[in-house]
XYZ file of C-alpha atoms in Angstrom:
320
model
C -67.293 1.852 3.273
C -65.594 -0.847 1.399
C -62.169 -1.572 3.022
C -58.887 -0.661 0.781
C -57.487 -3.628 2.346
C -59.826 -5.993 -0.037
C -59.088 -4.610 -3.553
C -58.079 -6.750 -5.485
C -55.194 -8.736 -5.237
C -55.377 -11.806 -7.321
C -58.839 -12.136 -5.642
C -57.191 -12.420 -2.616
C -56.970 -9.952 0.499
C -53.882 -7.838 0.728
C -53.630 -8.594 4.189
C -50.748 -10.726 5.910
C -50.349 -12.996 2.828
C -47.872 -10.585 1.292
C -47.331 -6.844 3.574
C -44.809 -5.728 1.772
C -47.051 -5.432 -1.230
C -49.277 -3.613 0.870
C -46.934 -1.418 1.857
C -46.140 -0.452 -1.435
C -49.578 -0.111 -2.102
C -49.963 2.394 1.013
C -46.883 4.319 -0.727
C -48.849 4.712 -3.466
C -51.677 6.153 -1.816
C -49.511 8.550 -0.201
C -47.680 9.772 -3.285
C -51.334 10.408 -5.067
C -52.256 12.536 -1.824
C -55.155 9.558 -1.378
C -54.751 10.233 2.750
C -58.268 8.405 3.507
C -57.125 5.205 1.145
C -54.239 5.256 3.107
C -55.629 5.450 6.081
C -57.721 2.614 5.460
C -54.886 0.375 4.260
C -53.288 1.016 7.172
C -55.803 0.543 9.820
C -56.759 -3.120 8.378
C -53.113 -4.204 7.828
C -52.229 -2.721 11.772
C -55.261 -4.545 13.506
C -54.240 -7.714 11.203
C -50.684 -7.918 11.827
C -50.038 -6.037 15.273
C -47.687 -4.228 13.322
C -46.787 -0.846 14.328
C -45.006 0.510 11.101
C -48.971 0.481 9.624
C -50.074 2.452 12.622
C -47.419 4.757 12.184
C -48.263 5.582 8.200
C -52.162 5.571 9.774
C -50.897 8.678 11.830
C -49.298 10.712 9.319
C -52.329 10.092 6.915
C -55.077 11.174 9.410
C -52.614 14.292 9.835
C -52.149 15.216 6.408
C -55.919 15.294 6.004
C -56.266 17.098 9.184
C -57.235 14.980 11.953
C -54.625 15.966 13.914
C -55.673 14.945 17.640
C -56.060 11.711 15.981
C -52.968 11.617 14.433
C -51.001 12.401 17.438
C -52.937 9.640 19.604
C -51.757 6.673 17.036
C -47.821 8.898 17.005
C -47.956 8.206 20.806
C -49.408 4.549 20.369
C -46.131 3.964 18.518
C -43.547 5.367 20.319
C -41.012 3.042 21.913
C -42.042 0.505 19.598
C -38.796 -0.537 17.569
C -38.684 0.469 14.229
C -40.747 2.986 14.284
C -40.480 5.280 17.450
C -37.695 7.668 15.748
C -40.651 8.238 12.788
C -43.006 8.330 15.201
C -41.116 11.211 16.919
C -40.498 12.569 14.081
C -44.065 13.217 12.854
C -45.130 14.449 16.466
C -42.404 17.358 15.544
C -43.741 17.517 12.603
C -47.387 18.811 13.818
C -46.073 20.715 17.130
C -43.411 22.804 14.832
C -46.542 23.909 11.874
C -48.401 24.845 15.603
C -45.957 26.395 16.752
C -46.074 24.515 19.921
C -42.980 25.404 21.938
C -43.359 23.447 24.474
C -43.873 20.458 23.218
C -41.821 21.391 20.543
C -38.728 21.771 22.700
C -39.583 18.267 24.658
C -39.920 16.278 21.616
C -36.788 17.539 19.988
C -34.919 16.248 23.387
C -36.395 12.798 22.909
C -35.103 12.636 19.177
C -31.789 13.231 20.265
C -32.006 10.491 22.961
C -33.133 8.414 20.181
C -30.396 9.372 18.429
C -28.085 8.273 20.394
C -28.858 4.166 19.682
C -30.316 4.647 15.725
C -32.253 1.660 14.595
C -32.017 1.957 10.704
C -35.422 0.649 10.198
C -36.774 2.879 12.228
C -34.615 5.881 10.498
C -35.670 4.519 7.546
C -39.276 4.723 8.134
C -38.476 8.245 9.427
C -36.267 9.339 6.384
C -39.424 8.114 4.200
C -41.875 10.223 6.207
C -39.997 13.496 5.956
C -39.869 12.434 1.964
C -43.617 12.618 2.036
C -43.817 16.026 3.826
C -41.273 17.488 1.695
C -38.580 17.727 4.315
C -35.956 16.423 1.411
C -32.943 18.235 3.177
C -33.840 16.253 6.327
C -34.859 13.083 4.347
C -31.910 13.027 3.168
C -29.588 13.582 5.567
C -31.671 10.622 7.207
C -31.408 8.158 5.364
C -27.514 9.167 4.130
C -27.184 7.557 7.470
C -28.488 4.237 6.581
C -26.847 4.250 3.499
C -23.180 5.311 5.093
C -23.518 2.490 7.726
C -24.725 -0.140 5.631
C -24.932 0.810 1.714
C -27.269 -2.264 0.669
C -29.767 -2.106 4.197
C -33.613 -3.205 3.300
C -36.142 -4.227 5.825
C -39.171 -6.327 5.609
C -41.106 -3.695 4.395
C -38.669 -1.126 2.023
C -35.135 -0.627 1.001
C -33.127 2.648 1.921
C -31.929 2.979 -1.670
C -35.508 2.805 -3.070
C -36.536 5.497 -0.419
C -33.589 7.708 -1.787
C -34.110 6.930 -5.335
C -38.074 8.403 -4.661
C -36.453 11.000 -2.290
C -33.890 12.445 -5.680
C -36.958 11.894 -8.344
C -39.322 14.223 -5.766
C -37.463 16.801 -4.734
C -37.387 17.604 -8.914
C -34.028 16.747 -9.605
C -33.615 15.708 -13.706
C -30.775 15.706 -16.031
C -28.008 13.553 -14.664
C -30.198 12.964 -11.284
C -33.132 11.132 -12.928
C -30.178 8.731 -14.032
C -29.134 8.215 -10.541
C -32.613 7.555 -9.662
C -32.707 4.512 -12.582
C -29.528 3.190 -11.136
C -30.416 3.214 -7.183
C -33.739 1.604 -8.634
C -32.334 -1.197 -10.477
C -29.847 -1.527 -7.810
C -32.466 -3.072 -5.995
C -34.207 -4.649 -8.207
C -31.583 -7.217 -9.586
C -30.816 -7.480 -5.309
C -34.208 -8.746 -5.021
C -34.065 -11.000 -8.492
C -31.836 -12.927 -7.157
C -34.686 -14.169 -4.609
C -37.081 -14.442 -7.613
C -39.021 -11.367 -6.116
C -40.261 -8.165 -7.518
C -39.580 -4.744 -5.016
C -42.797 -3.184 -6.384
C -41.921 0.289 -4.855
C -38.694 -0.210 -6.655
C -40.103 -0.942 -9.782
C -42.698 1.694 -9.555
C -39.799 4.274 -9.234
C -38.156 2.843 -12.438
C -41.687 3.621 -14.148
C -41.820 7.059 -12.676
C -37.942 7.935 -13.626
C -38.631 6.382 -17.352
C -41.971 8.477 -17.537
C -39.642 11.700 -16.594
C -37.662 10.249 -19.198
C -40.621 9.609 -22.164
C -39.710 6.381 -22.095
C -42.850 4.997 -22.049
C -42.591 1.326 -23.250
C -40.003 0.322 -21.416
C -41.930 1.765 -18.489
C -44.966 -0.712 -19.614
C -42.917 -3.543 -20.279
C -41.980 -3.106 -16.399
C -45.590 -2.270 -15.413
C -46.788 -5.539 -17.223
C -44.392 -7.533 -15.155
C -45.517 -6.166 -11.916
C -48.601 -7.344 -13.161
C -47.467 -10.979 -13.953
C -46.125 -11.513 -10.371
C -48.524 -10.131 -8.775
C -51.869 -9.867 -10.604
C -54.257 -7.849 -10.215
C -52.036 -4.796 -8.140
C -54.543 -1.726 -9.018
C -51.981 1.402 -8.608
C -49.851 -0.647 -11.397
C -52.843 -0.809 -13.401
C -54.071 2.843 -12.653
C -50.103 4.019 -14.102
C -50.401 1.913 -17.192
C -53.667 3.397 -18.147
C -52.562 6.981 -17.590
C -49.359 6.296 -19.887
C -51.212 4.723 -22.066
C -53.473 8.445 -22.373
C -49.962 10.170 -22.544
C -49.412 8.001 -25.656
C -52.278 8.760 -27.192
C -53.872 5.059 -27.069
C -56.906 5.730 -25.916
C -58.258 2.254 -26.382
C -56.045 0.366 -24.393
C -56.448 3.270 -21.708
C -60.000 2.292 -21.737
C -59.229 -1.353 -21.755
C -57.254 -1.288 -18.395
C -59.312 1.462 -16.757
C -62.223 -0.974 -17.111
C -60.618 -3.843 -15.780
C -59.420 -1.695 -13.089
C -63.308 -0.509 -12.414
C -64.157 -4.616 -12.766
C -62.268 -5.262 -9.560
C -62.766 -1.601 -7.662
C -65.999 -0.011 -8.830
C -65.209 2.743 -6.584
C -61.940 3.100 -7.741
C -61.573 7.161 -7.921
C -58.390 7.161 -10.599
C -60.640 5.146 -13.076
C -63.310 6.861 -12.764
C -61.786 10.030 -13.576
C -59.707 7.838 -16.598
C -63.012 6.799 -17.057
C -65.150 10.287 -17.975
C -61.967 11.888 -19.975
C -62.332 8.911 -22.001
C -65.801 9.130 -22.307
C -65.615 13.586 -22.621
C -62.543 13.405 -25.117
C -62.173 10.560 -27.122
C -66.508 9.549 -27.429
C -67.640 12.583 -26.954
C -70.505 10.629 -24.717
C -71.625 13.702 -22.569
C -74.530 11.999 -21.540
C -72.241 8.992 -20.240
C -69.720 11.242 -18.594
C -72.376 12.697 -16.713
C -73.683 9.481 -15.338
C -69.714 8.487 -14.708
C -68.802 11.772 -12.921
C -72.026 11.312 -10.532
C -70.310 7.269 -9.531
C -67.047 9.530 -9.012
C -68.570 12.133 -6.748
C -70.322 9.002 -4.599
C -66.781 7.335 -4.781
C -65.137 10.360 -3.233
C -67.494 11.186 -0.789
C -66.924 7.362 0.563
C -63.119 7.083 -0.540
C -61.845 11.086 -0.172
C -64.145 12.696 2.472
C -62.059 15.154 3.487
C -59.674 15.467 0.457
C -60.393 19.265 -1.107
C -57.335 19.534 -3.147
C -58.602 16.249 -4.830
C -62.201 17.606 -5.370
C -60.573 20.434 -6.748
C -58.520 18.634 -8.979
C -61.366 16.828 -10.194
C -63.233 19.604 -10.673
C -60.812 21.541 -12.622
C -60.017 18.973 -15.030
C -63.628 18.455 -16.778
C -64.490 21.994 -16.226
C -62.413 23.068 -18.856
């Protein structure tokens, strides 16, 4: 299996050079549901930085695609690690409370509110961010409301609590007025990191996603495109352009960046499936399709295993 951690980044590995891009490319992969992607990202970038927040997101992926003992051995790796034991916890509760595990249940809840007693916000953070992903958004929430009471501006190394909450607000569903507090929290952070000549990719992304809700879609590929310029070569920037690019009915640049995203990733399972509706709808190319959809079924046996509701996707979409 080719390793996640070596797609493309400006030809170079996505490895210790830059983890906080990583990271936002593991929040990518969690977002799209990609759990073995994720996994992968976060095994390499764990065994080459020592760095137990990857270990942690490692955990809840191998849980979400139901490798559970495994899950709860790398939970238990990280707890009492700072910055991540609360999350850690949190996760194990996760998994006992859907097994209705009592026991351990009951013993874990204790040792959250030990934890709670000294909060590190990173570690809430991280937590706040995992029950985001699980769909805990009362909990998430009231998480990282925490963070944001004690210290209004707080980031880490790795994410910022009001880019967390701005993906939080936009999940949970909430338009109207809401999607406008989204933009805000977003660009909040994003003119905080300007100001160090950086780009919070996660940040950005979330502007995309609240202009997409929006149908704002060149302003959301005017920001796309400048992800792109400081830090060339990020494929989940490239995979969103191209599938705005279909929602705006121009097909050919679609086709442009899904083929530069298959140039760097041939396995790349979003551009493959950009790939065949291009092919099925636009050049009616059955023949072509065919051969495409047989590289995407290789891709997701190697990339997705174990992902059914992604087969099923697939499968629904050029069935019809």
């Amino acid at each position: 299996t080719v390793s996640v951690l070596y797609w493309e980044f400006g030809g170079m590995s996505a490895n210790a050079s830059n983890p906080r891009v990583t990271f936002a490319h593991l929040q990518y992969c969690l977002r799209e549901r990609l759990w073995r992607h994720a996994q992968s990202l976060a095994h390499d970038m764990h065994s080459a930085l020592s760095d137990f927040t990857f270990l942690l997101w490692k955990a809840y992926a191998l849980d979400r695609e139901g490798n559970v003992a495994d899950a709860l051995r790398e939970y238990k790796h990280c707890e009492g690690k700072r910055g991540v034991t609360t999350a850690a916890l949190v996760g194990m509760q996760l998994i006992f409370k859907r097994n209705k595990d009592t026991e351990a249940l009951s013993a874990i809840s204790a040792k959250l509110e030990k934890d709670a007693q000294r909060p590190n916000f990173s570690a809430v953070t991280q937590a706040a961010t995992l029950l985001w992903h699980a769909g805990e958004y009362t909990r998430a929430r009231e998480l990282i409301g925490q963070v944001l009471d004690s210290e209004p501006e707080y980031r880490d190394e790795y994410t910022s609590a009001l880019t967390v909450r701005g993906w939080l607000d936009l999940s949970a569903g909430r338009g109207g007025t809401f999607a406008d507090k989204c933009l805000q929290l977003f660009d909040r952070v994003l003119q905080a990191e300007a100001v160090e000549n950086f780009v919070d990719i996660d940040a950005l992304l979330g502007k995309v996603a609240v202009l997409e809700k929006k149908n704002q879609f060149w302003p959301a590929q005017e920001l796309l495109n400048k992800c792109l310029v400081a830090h060339r070569g990020f494929l989940p920037a490239m995979v969103v352009k191209a599938r705005q690019l279909l929602r705006v009915d121009d097909w050919e640049q679609a086709a442009d960046t899904t083929t530069s995203v298959l140039a760097s990733d041939p396995m790349s399972v979003e551009a493959l499936i950009l790939s065949t509706l291009n092919l099925l709808v636009r050049e009616a190319r059955v023949q072509a399709a065919t051969r495409t959809i047989a590289d995407l079924i290789k891709a997701l046996q190697v990339r997705e295993p174990r992902n059914g509701a992604l087969y099923l996707a697939c499968a629904q979409c050029f069935s019809r």
